Coordinates of C-alpha atoms and ligand atoms in Angstrom, one line a residue:
X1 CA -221.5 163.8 -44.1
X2 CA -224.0 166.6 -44.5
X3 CA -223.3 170.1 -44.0
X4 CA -225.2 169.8 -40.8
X5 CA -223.1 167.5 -39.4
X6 CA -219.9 168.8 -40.5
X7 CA -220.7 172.1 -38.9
X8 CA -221.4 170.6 -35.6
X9 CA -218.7 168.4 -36.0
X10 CA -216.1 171.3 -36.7
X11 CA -217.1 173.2 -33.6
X12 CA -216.6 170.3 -31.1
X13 CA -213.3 170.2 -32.5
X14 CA -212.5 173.8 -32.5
X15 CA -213.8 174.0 -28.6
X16 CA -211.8 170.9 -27.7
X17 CA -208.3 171.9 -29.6
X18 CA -208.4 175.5 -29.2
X19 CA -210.2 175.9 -25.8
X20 CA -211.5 172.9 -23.8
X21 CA -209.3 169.8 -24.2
X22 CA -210.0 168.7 -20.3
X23 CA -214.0 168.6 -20.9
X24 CA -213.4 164.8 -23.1
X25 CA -210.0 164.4 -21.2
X26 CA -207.4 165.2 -23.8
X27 CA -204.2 166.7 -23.6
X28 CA -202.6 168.4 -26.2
X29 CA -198.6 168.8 -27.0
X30 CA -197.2 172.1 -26.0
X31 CA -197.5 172.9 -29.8
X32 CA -200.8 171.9 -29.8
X33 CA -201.1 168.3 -31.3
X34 CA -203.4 165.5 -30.7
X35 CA -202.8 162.0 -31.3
X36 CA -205.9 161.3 -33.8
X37 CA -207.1 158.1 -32.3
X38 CA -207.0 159.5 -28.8
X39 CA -209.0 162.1 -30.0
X40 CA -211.5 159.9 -31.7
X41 CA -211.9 157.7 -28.9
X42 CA -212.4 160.6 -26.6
X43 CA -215.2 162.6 -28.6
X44 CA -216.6 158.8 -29.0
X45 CA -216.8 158.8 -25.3
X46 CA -218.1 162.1 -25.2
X47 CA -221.2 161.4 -27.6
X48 CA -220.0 162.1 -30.8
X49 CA -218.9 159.3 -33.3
X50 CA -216.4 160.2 -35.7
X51 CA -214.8 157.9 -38.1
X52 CA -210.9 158.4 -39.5
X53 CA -212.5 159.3 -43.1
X54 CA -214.9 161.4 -41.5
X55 CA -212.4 163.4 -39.9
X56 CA -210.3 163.8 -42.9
X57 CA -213.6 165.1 -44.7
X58 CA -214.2 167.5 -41.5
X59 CA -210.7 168.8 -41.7
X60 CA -210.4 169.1 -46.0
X61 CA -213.9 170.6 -46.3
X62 CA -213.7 173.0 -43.4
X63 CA -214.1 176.2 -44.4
X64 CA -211.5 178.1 -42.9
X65 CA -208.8 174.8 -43.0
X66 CA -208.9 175.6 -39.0
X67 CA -207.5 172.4 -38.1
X68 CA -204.3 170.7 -39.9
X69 CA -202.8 167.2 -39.7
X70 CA -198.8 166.7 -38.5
X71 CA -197.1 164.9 -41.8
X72 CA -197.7 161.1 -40.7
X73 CA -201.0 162.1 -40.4
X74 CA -200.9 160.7 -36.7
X75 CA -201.8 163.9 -34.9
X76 CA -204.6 167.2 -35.4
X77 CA -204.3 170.7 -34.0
X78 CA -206.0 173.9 -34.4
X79 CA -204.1 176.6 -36.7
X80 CA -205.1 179.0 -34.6
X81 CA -207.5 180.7 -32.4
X82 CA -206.5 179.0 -29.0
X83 CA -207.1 180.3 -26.0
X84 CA -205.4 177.6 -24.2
X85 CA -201.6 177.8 -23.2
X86 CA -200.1 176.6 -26.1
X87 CA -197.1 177.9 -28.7
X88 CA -197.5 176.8 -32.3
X89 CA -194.0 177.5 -33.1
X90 CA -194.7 179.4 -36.7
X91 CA -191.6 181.3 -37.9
X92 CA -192.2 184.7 -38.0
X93 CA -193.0 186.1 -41.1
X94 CA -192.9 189.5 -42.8
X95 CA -196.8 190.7 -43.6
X96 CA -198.2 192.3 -46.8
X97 CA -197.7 196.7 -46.0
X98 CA -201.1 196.3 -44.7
X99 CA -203.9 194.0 -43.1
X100 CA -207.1 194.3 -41.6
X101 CA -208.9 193.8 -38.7
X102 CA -212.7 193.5 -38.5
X103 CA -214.5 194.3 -35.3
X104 CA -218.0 196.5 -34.4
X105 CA -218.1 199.9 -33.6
X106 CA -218.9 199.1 -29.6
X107 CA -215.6 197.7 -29.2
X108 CA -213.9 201.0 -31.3
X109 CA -213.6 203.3 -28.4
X110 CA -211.4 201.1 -26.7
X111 CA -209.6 199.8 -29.7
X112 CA -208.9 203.5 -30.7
X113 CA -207.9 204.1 -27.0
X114 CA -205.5 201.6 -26.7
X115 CA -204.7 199.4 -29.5
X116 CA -205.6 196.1 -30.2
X117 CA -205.6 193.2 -27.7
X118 CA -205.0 189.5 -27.9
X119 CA -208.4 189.4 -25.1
X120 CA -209.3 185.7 -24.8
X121 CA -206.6 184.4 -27.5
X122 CA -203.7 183.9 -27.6
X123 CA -202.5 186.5 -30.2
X124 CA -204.6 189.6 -32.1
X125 CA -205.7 187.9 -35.9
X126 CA -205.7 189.9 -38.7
X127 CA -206.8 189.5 -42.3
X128 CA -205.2 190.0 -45.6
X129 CA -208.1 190.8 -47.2
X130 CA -211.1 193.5 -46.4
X131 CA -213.5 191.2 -47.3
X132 CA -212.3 188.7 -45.2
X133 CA -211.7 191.6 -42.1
X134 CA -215.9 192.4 -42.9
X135 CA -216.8 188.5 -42.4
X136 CA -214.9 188.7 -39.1
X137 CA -216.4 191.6 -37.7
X138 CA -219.6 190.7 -39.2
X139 CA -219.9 187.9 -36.4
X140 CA -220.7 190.3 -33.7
X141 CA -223.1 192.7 -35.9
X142 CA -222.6 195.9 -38.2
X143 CA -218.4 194.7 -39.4
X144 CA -216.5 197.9 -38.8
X145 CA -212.8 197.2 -40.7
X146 CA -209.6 198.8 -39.4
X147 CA -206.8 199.3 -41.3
X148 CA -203.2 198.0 -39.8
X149 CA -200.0 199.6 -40.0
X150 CA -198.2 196.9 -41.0
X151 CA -194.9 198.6 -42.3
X152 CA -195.2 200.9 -40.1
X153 CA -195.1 198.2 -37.0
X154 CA -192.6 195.6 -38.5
X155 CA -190.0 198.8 -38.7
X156 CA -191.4 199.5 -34.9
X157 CA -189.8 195.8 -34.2
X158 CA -193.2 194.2 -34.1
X159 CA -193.4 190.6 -35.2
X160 CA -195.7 189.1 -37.1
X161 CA -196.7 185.1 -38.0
X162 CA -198.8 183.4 -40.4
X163 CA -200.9 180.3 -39.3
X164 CA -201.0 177.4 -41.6
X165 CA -204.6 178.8 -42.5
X166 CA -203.6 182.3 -43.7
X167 CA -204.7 184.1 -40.8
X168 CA -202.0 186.6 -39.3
X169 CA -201.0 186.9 -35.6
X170 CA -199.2 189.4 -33.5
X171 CA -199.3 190.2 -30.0
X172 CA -200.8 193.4 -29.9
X173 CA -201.7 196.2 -31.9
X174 CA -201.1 200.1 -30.5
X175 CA -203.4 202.7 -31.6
X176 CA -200.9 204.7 -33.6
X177 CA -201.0 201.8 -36.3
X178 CA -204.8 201.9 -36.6
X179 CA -207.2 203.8 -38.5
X180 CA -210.7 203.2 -39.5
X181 CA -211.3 202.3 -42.9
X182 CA -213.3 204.9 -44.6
Ligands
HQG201 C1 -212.0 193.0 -29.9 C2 -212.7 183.6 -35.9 C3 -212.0 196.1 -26.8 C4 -211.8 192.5 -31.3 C5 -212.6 184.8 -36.8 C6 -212.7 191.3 -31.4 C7 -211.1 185.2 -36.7 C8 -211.1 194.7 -28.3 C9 -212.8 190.8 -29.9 C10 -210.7 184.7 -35.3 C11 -209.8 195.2 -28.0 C12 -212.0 189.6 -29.7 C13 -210.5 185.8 -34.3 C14 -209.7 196.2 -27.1 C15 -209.6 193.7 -29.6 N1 -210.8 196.6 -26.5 N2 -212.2 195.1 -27.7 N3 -208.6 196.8 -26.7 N4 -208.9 194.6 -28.8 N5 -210.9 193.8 -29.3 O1 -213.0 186.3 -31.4 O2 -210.5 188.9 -34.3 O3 -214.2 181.0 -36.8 O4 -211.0 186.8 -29.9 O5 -212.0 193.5 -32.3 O6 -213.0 184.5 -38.0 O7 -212.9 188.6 -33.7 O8 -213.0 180.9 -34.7 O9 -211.1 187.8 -32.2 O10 -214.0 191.8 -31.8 O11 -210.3 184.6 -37.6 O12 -211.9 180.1 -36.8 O13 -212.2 191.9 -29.1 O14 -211.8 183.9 -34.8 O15 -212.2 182.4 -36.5 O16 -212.7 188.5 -30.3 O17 -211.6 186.7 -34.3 P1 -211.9 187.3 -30.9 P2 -211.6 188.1 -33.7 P3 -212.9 181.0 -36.2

């Protein structure tokens, strides 16, 4: 496949296992698993052809590994980023003494104000790296980075997972554990 069609083929997947699994008439486990030939068949029906190798090449060459297989290989699901009801089940994990979050200075009153919120998701995601934090934030215009507490929250009796992509979840962020990276 071209990059093209990769792309475009990566975001009907993330809208359908993260967000939208009704709109091609899936449902997904309560972890968040799709059986892959139901899910084939379904975007089929829905206008998009997608063979079994083409998937795989969707899912390996994805830039972000957003999506991971079950070990048969029988079932897909988002690593994260859903806003529909779902519980992945991760273990919780203890984070490096810091992460970062990337967002834009509009959104830094608020964030400042009263910590950091899951809004549409299901948890807030934060980065390990600052590059990574810039990227984020970069989506939405000038990337403003925040630097998270991390220690300082996990000895607060916060808890922290890691999706099978690297990104890190918790619930919410308070503002005492935030400050703007210089
Ligand atoms: C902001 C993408 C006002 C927050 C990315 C962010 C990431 C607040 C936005 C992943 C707030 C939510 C997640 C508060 C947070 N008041 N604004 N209290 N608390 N915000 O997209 O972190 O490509 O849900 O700063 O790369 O931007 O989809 O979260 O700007 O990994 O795989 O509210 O999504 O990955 O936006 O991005 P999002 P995010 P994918």
């Amino acid at each position: 496949m071209d990059k093209k069609n990769l792309i475009r083929a990566s975001k009907r997947l993330s809208r359908h296992l993260r967000h939208a699994p009704g709109d091609i008439g899936i449902t997904l486990t309560p972890d968040g698993w799709v059986d892959i030939d139901t899910l084939l068949a379904a975007l089929r029906r829905n206008g998009l052809r997608l063979t079994r190798a083409e998937l795989d090449e969707v899912v390996e060459g994805n830039d972000k590994r957003r999506f991971a297989f079950d070990e048969d290989c029988l079932r897909i699901r988002a690593s994260q980023g859903h806003s529909v009801d779902v519980d992945l089940a991760l273990p919780a994990a203890t984070p490096p003494g810091v992460l970062y979050h990337g967002t834009v200075s509009r959104f830094l009153g608020a964030i400042l104000h009263e910590g950091l919120r899951p809004m549409n998701r299901h948890a807030v995601h934060l980065s390990a790296t600052i590059e990574t934090a810039r990227t984020v934030g970069g989506r939405r215009g000038v990337p403003v980075v925040l630097v998270v507490d991390t220690r300082g929250m996990t000895t607060a009796g916060h808890e922290f997972q890691v999706s099978a992509n690297g990104v890190w979840l918790t619930a919410a962020v308070p503002p005492e554990f935030l400050r703007r990276l210089p």
